[in-house]
């Protein structure tokens, strides 16, 4: 099989595509023939050895994928071979095959092709649970979304709007704000040209946002926290800025605010019922026409340039690696309950 290969930590331009032995699923595992894999900022951080956990060299990066079941390991009753599935791993998705525990797979929602499914599973679940499960956002509330044209940010804008929230999108240019406003954002802040705290407060009638979702971090995090109204909620979900912010805790006290961190893998481990409820809600939105914003699709041979573009913030929405050159076999559908 072909796979991206990282042999030394550093910029993603050093990634190569190599031939490797085919994989075999072990007990409780499923072998998936990968059709598409989405690029996420943590992939860039893992290649650079700047993520919260370390991937030992050499390794194949890539975390979010969609494909079809190719084989079942011992003790696994389903999903059937040929079923379309999506899933997530820490590493290994930028390859034609990936092995994953059966519990880590989800059915591809009806209506999504493989490219959109690869961009959906982790990103949209992260956005949904940041807004709803953790952020406790409700219709009519103001939600400020940082990095609003990026992967998680654009998903959060889309979902919040569909749930009836009023969205203030924050991004680094007018062009990126236009993307967020096409997804339903009511207002926008260019945090390169404008003061983030002041503009969010102005746009929300002087009261501030009820909820902030921040996948960016860096210097903008404190300004967004200051833009919360009393009793507001701040959810940190990532650090695409490359710098982890230091928050003055007296702000949390003075605002009677709630600051929460969120990571989708932890929720899947400790709150499977909440994950299932989120999956159902997202599937309904897909049936109503929601689709991930995919700005670029690259073949596997261009994986290094794809990650470089994400690292340098040249993209909006999601970037996806197509493992099939646009050609894939027919697939069958399955439900979560079909898996053992």
Short mmCIF file of C-alpha atoms in Angstrom, two decimals:
data_model
loop_
_atom_site.label_atom_id
_atom_site.label_comp_id
_atom_site.label_asym_id
_atom_site.label_seq_id
_atom_site.Cartn_x
_atom_site.Cartn_y
_atom_site.Cartn_z
CA UNK A 1 0.00 0.00 0.00
CA UNK A 2 1.02 3.64 -0.43
CA UNK A 3 1.43 5.79 2.67
CA UNK A 4 2.81 9.14 3.73
CA UNK A 5 6.02 8.66 5.68
CA UNK A 6 7.57 10.93 8.32
CA UNK A 7 11.19 10.03 9.15
CA UNK A 8 12.25 13.22 10.93
CA UNK A 9 10.42 15.93 12.85
CA UNK A 10 10.08 19.28 11.17
CA UNK A 11 8.09 21.10 8.49
CA UNK A 12 5.60 18.93 6.57
CA UNK A 13 7.47 19.55 3.33
CA UNK A 14 9.75 16.67 4.36
CA UNK A 15 6.98 14.06 4.09
CA UNK A 16 7.40 11.36 1.46
CA UNK A 17 5.02 8.83 -0.07
CA UNK A 18 6.36 5.28 0.14
CA UNK A 19 5.24 1.71 -0.46
CA UNK A 20 4.59 -0.27 2.73
CA UNK A 21 3.35 -3.75 3.53
CA UNK A 22 -0.41 -4.23 3.65
CA UNK A 23 -1.96 -4.18 7.12
CA UNK A 24 -3.79 -6.94 8.99
CA UNK A 25 -6.46 -6.31 11.64
CA UNK A 26 -5.93 -7.79 15.09
CA UNK A 27 -8.56 -8.87 17.64
CA UNK A 28 -11.29 -6.26 17.96
CA UNK A 29 -9.97 -4.32 14.97
CA UNK A 30 -11.17 -3.50 11.47
CA UNK A 31 -9.09 -2.96 8.35
CA UNK A 32 -10.38 0.01 6.35
CA UNK A 33 -9.53 0.78 2.75
CA UNK A 34 -9.14 4.54 3.00
CA UNK A 35 -10.84 6.57 0.30
CA UNK A 36 -10.19 10.03 1.74
CA UNK A 37 -8.46 11.58 4.75
CA UNK A 38 -8.86 15.13 6.02
CA UNK A 39 -5.93 17.30 7.04
CA UNK A 40 -6.13 18.71 10.58
CA UNK A 41 -3.79 21.15 12.28
CA UNK A 42 -2.72 18.53 14.86
CA UNK A 43 -1.31 16.52 11.93
CA UNK A 44 1.05 19.43 11.28
CA UNK A 45 1.95 19.62 14.97
CA UNK A 46 2.66 15.87 15.17
CA UNK A 47 5.00 16.06 12.18
CA UNK A 48 6.79 18.97 13.86
CA UNK A 49 6.85 17.18 17.26
CA UNK A 50 4.91 20.08 18.80
CA UNK A 51 1.69 18.26 19.72
CA UNK A 52 0.58 17.33 23.26
CA UNK A 53 1.61 13.74 22.60
CA UNK A 54 4.56 12.45 20.59
CA UNK A 55 4.42 10.15 17.58
CA UNK A 56 7.57 7.97 17.57
CA UNK A 57 9.54 8.02 14.31
CA UNK A 58 8.99 6.81 11.69
CA UNK A 59 5.23 7.18 11.37
CA UNK A 60 2.39 7.85 8.95
CA UNK A 61 0.49 11.02 9.88
CA UNK A 62 -3.24 11.57 9.38
CA UNK A 63 -6.11 11.24 11.82
CA UNK A 64 -9.53 11.72 10.19
CA UNK A 65 -10.62 9.34 7.43
CA UNK A 66 -13.44 7.73 5.50
CA UNK A 67 -13.40 4.51 3.52
CA UNK A 68 -14.85 1.02 3.25
CA UNK A 69 -14.37 -2.01 5.47
CA UNK A 70 -11.82 -4.35 3.88
CA UNK A 71 -11.47 -7.05 6.57
CA UNK A 72 -12.55 -7.87 10.12
CA UNK A 73 -10.18 -8.97 12.86
CA UNK A 74 -10.79 -11.96 15.15
CA UNK A 75 -13.89 -11.53 17.30
CA UNK A 76 -15.40 -8.75 15.18
CA UNK A 77 -18.86 -9.46 13.76
CA UNK A 78 -19.37 -6.26 11.81
CA UNK A 79 -19.71 -3.86 10.10
CA UNK A 80 -19.84 -6.01 6.96
CA UNK A 81 -17.00 -5.92 4.47
CA UNK A 82 -17.78 -3.18 1.95
CA UNK A 83 -19.57 -0.91 4.42
CA UNK A 84 -18.77 2.82 4.26
CA UNK A 85 -17.27 4.01 7.54
CA UNK A 86 -15.56 7.04 9.01
CA UNK A 87 -13.20 7.14 11.93
CA UNK A 88 -10.28 8.74 13.67
CA UNK A 89 -6.82 7.66 14.79
CA UNK A 90 -3.90 9.59 16.22
CA UNK A 91 -1.73 8.68 13.23
CA UNK A 92 -1.94 6.44 10.17
CA UNK A 93 -4.78 7.88 8.06
CA UNK A 94 -2.68 9.27 5.18
CA UNK A 95 -2.40 5.79 3.71
CA UNK A 96 -4.41 3.48 1.51
CA UNK A 97 -5.17 1.27 4.53
CA UNK A 98 -5.70 1.90 8.23
CA UNK A 99 -6.45 -0.44 11.14
CA UNK A 100 -8.80 0.89 13.82
CA UNK A 101 -10.72 -0.58 16.81
CA UNK A 102 -14.28 -1.35 15.75
CA UNK A 103 -15.64 0.92 18.50
CA UNK A 104 -13.89 3.85 16.83
CA UNK A 105 -15.85 3.60 13.59
CA UNK A 106 -19.05 5.40 12.64
CA UNK A 107 -21.34 4.91 9.64
CA UNK A 108 -21.08 7.53 6.93
CA UNK A 109 -24.27 9.64 7.08
CA UNK A 110 -26.58 9.16 4.11
CA UNK A 111 -25.91 11.77 1.46
CA UNK A 112 -22.20 12.27 2.16
CA UNK A 113 -19.58 11.16 -0.32
CA UNK A 114 -16.21 9.97 0.91
CA UNK A 115 -14.46 13.33 0.59
CA UNK A 116 -17.12 15.09 2.67
CA UNK A 117 -17.32 12.17 5.11
CA UNK A 118 -13.59 12.39 5.79
CA UNK A 119 -13.99 16.08 6.65
CA UNK A 120 -17.04 15.46 8.84
CA UNK A 121 -16.43 12.79 11.45
CA UNK A 122 -14.04 14.57 13.82
CA UNK A 123 -14.42 18.19 12.77
CA UNK A 124 -18.20 18.46 12.92
CA UNK A 125 -18.45 16.39 16.08
CA UNK A 126 -15.88 18.67 17.70
CA UNK A 127 -17.84 21.75 16.67
CA UNK A 128 -21.21 20.33 17.74
CA UNK A 129 -20.12 19.21 21.19
CA UNK A 130 -18.15 22.42 21.77
CA UNK A 131 -21.32 24.39 21.11
CA UNK A 132 -23.93 22.12 22.70
CA UNK A 133 -22.61 19.42 25.04
CA UNK A 134 -19.83 21.50 26.60
CA UNK A 135 -20.78 25.05 25.65
CA UNK A 136 -24.48 24.63 26.49
CA UNK A 137 -25.42 26.98 23.66
CA UNK A 138 -29.11 27.56 22.96
CA UNK A 139 -31.17 29.28 20.27
CA UNK A 140 -31.10 33.06 20.48
CA UNK A 141 -27.74 33.25 22.26
CA UNK A 142 -24.71 35.01 20.83
CA UNK A 143 -21.87 32.61 19.97
CA UNK A 144 -18.48 34.07 19.03
CA UNK A 145 -16.42 31.68 16.90
CA UNK A 146 -12.70 32.29 16.43
CA UNK A 147 -10.94 30.99 13.33
CA UNK A 148 -14.37 31.04 11.73
CA UNK A 149 -13.20 30.11 8.23
CA UNK A 150 -11.05 27.18 9.33
CA UNK A 151 -12.10 23.56 9.73
CA UNK A 152 -13.63 23.52 13.21
CA UNK A 153 -14.50 27.21 13.03
CA UNK A 154 -16.52 26.97 9.81
CA UNK A 155 -18.27 23.87 11.15
CA UNK A 156 -19.14 25.73 14.36
CA UNK A 157 -20.57 28.66 12.41
CA UNK A 158 -22.67 26.31 10.28
CA UNK A 159 -23.99 24.26 13.20
CA UNK A 160 -24.63 27.22 15.51
CA UNK A 161 -26.64 28.96 12.81
CA UNK A 162 -28.71 25.84 12.18
CA UNK A 163 -29.41 25.62 15.92
CA UNK A 164 -30.71 29.18 16.00
CA UNK A 165 -27.73 30.86 17.65
CA UNK A 166 -26.59 34.31 16.56
CA UNK A 167 -23.00 34.03 15.40
CA UNK A 168 -20.20 36.57 15.52
CA UNK A 169 -17.45 35.18 13.30
CA UNK A 170 -13.86 36.20 14.01
CA UNK A 171 -11.16 35.67 11.38
CA UNK A 172 -7.91 37.14 10.08
CA UNK A 173 -9.17 38.79 6.88
CA UNK A 174 -12.27 40.11 5.16
CA UNK A 175 -12.06 37.26 2.65
CA UNK A 176 -12.20 34.69 5.43
CA UNK A 177 -15.06 36.52 7.13
CA UNK A 178 -16.99 36.36 3.86
CA UNK A 179 -16.70 32.56 3.98
CA UNK A 180 -18.14 32.51 7.51
CA UNK A 181 -20.96 34.85 6.59
CA UNK A 182 -21.92 32.61 3.68
CA UNK A 183 -22.33 29.86 6.29
CA UNK A 184 -24.74 32.02 8.29
CA UNK A 185 -22.68 34.26 10.59
CA UNK A 186 -24.69 37.35 11.47
CA UNK A 187 -21.65 39.56 12.03
CA UNK A 188 -17.89 39.43 11.67
CA UNK A 189 -14.71 40.76 13.27
CA UNK A 190 -11.39 41.00 11.45
CA UNK A 191 -9.11 40.53 14.43
CA UNK A 192 -6.06 41.73 12.51
CA UNK A 193 -7.62 45.15 11.82
CA UNK A 194 -10.13 45.47 14.68
CA UNK A 195 -10.09 45.14 18.45
CA UNK A 196 -11.69 41.76 19.10
CA UNK A 197 -13.07 42.45 22.56
CA UNK A 198 -14.52 45.84 21.65
CA UNK A 199 -16.15 44.70 18.41
CA UNK A 200 -17.74 41.57 19.90
CA UNK A 201 -19.25 43.66 22.68
CA UNK A 202 -20.49 46.27 20.20
CA UNK A 203 -22.02 43.66 17.91
CA UNK A 204 -23.85 41.99 20.81
CA UNK A 205 -25.54 45.17 22.01
CA UNK A 206 -22.89 45.99 24.58
CA UNK A 207 -23.52 42.83 26.61
CA UNK A 208 -20.92 40.47 25.16
CA UNK A 209 -21.17 36.91 23.86
CA UNK A 210 -22.90 34.14 25.78
CA UNK A 211 -20.43 31.61 24.38
CA UNK A 212 -16.98 31.63 22.78
CA UNK A 213 -15.63 28.65 20.81
CA UNK A 214 -11.88 29.00 20.31
CA UNK A 215 -9.89 26.61 18.08
CA UNK A 216 -7.14 29.23 17.61
CA UNK A 217 -5.62 30.12 20.98
CA UNK A 218 -2.72 32.56 21.01
CA UNK A 219 -3.21 36.22 21.89
CA UNK A 220 -6.82 36.29 20.71
CA UNK A 221 -8.02 33.96 23.47
CA UNK A 222 -7.78 36.53 26.27
CA UNK A 223 -9.50 39.20 24.18
CA UNK A 224 -12.35 36.79 23.43
CA UNK A 225 -12.65 35.87 27.11
CA UNK A 226 -12.91 39.57 27.95
CA UNK A 227 -15.73 39.83 25.40
CA UNK A 228 -17.91 37.37 27.33
CA UNK A 229 -20.93 38.67 29.20
CA UNK A 230 -21.34 37.84 32.88
CA UNK A 231 -21.90 34.11 33.31
CA UNK A 232 -20.65 33.34 29.81
CA UNK A 233 -18.91 30.15 28.67
CA UNK A 234 -15.52 29.86 26.97
CA UNK A 235 -14.61 26.58 25.24
CA UNK A 236 -11.03 26.00 24.11
CA UNK A 237 -10.66 23.29 21.46
CA UNK A 238 -7.26 23.86 19.88
CA UNK A 239 -4.27 26.10 19.27
CA UNK A 240 -3.98 26.70 15.53
CA UNK A 241 -2.13 29.91 16.32
CA UNK A 242 0.72 27.71 17.53
CA UNK A 243 0.82 29.37 20.95
CA UNK A 244 -1.03 28.13 24.03
CA UNK A 245 -2.63 31.13 25.76
CA UNK A 246 -2.17 32.08 29.40
CA UNK A 247 -5.50 33.21 30.81
CA UNK A 248 -5.67 35.57 33.83
CA UNK A 249 -7.94 33.67 36.20
CA UNK A 250 -9.20 36.87 37.79
CA UNK A 251 -11.17 37.46 34.57
CA UNK A 252 -12.97 34.17 35.10
CA UNK A 253 -13.79 35.18 38.67
CA UNK A 254 -14.96 38.71 37.82
CA UNK A 255 -17.16 37.53 34.97
CA UNK A 256 -18.51 34.49 36.83
CA UNK A 257 -17.46 32.69 33.65
CA UNK A 258 -17.01 29.02 32.85
CA UNK A 259 -13.87 27.97 30.96
CA UNK A 260 -13.89 24.44 29.56
CA UNK A 261 -11.51 22.43 27.44
CA UNK A 262 -12.82 19.94 24.91
CA UNK A 263 -11.21 17.06 23.02
CA UNK A 264 -13.44 14.69 21.05
CA UNK A 265 -11.44 11.53 21.83
CA UNK A 266 -12.01 12.04 25.56
CA UNK A 267 -15.75 12.47 25.08
CA UNK A 268 -15.94 9.27 23.05
CA UNK A 269 -14.14 7.44 25.83
CA UNK A 270 -16.07 8.80 28.81
CA UNK A 271 -19.48 9.90 27.47
CA UNK A 272 -20.59 7.55 24.67
CA UNK A 273 -24.26 8.44 25.15
CA UNK A 274 -23.53 12.11 24.50
CA UNK A 275 -21.52 11.14 21.42
CA UNK A 276 -24.40 9.04 20.10
CA UNK A 277 -26.86 11.90 20.64
CA UNK A 278 -24.53 14.24 18.77
CA UNK A 279 -24.17 11.77 15.90
CA UNK A 280 -27.96 11.65 15.55
CA UNK A 281 -28.27 15.42 15.60
CA UNK A 282 -25.55 15.81 12.98
CA UNK A 283 -27.11 13.13 10.77
CA UNK A 284 -30.38 15.11 10.82
CA UNK A 285 -28.50 18.23 9.74
CA UNK A 286 -26.88 16.30 6.88
CA UNK A 287 -30.33 15.14 5.77
CA UNK A 288 -31.36 18.80 5.80
CA UNK A 289 -28.52 19.66 3.45
CA UNK A 290 -25.51 20.45 5.64
CA UNK A 291 -22.17 19.65 4.00
CA UNK A 292 -18.63 20.24 5.24
CA UNK A 293 -16.80 23.11 3.62
CA UNK A 294 -14.04 21.41 1.61
CA UNK A 295 -11.85 23.95 -0.15
CA UNK A 296 -9.18 21.69 -1.66
CA UNK A 297 -8.77 18.02 -2.56
CA UNK A 298 -5.26 16.64 -3.19
CA UNK A 299 -3.99 13.24 -4.31
CA UNK A 300 -1.77 11.40 -1.84
CA UNK A 301 1.29 12.40 -3.87
CA UNK A 302 0.66 16.02 -2.79
CA UNK A 303 0.27 15.32 0.93
CA UNK A 304 3.34 17.41 1.84
CA UNK A 305 2.07 20.50 0.03
CA UNK A 306 -1.42 19.99 1.47
CA UNK A 307 -0.09 20.02 5.05
CA UNK A 308 2.15 22.97 4.23
CA UNK A 309 -0.85 24.99 3.06
CA UNK A 310 -2.70 24.20 6.29
CA UNK A 311 0.37 25.06 8.38
CA UNK A 312 0.67 28.44 6.64
CA UNK A 313 -3.09 29.13 6.85
CA UNK A 314 -3.58 29.35 3.12
CA UNK A 315 -6.85 27.43 3.23
CA UNK A 316 -10.45 27.77 4.35
CA UNK A 317 -12.63 24.97 5.64
CA UNK A 318 -11.11 21.53 5.18
CA UNK A 319 -8.36 20.14 2.98
CA UNK A 320 -8.79 16.48 2.03
CA UNK A 321 -6.40 13.86 0.64
CA UNK A 322 -8.10 11.63 -1.96
CA UNK A 323 -6.55 8.15 -1.94
CA UNK A 324 -8.53 6.89 -4.92
CA UNK A 325 -7.96 9.58 -7.56
CA UNK A 326 -11.73 9.99 -7.58
CA UNK A 327 -12.51 6.33 -8.31
CA UNK A 328 -13.79 3.95 -5.62
CA UNK A 329 -15.79 0.71 -5.43
CA UNK A 330 -19.50 0.53 -4.67
CA UNK A 331 -20.35 0.50 -0.97
CA UNK A 332 -23.16 -0.68 1.29
CA UNK A 333 -24.71 1.11 4.23
CA UNK A 334 -24.77 0.00 7.86
CA UNK A 335 -25.96 1.25 11.24
CA UNK A 336 -24.00 1.62 14.48
CA UNK A 337 -25.94 -1.25 16.01
CA UNK A 338 -24.66 -3.59 13.31
CA UNK A 339 -21.15 -3.55 14.77
CA UNK A 340 -20.14 -5.82 17.61
#
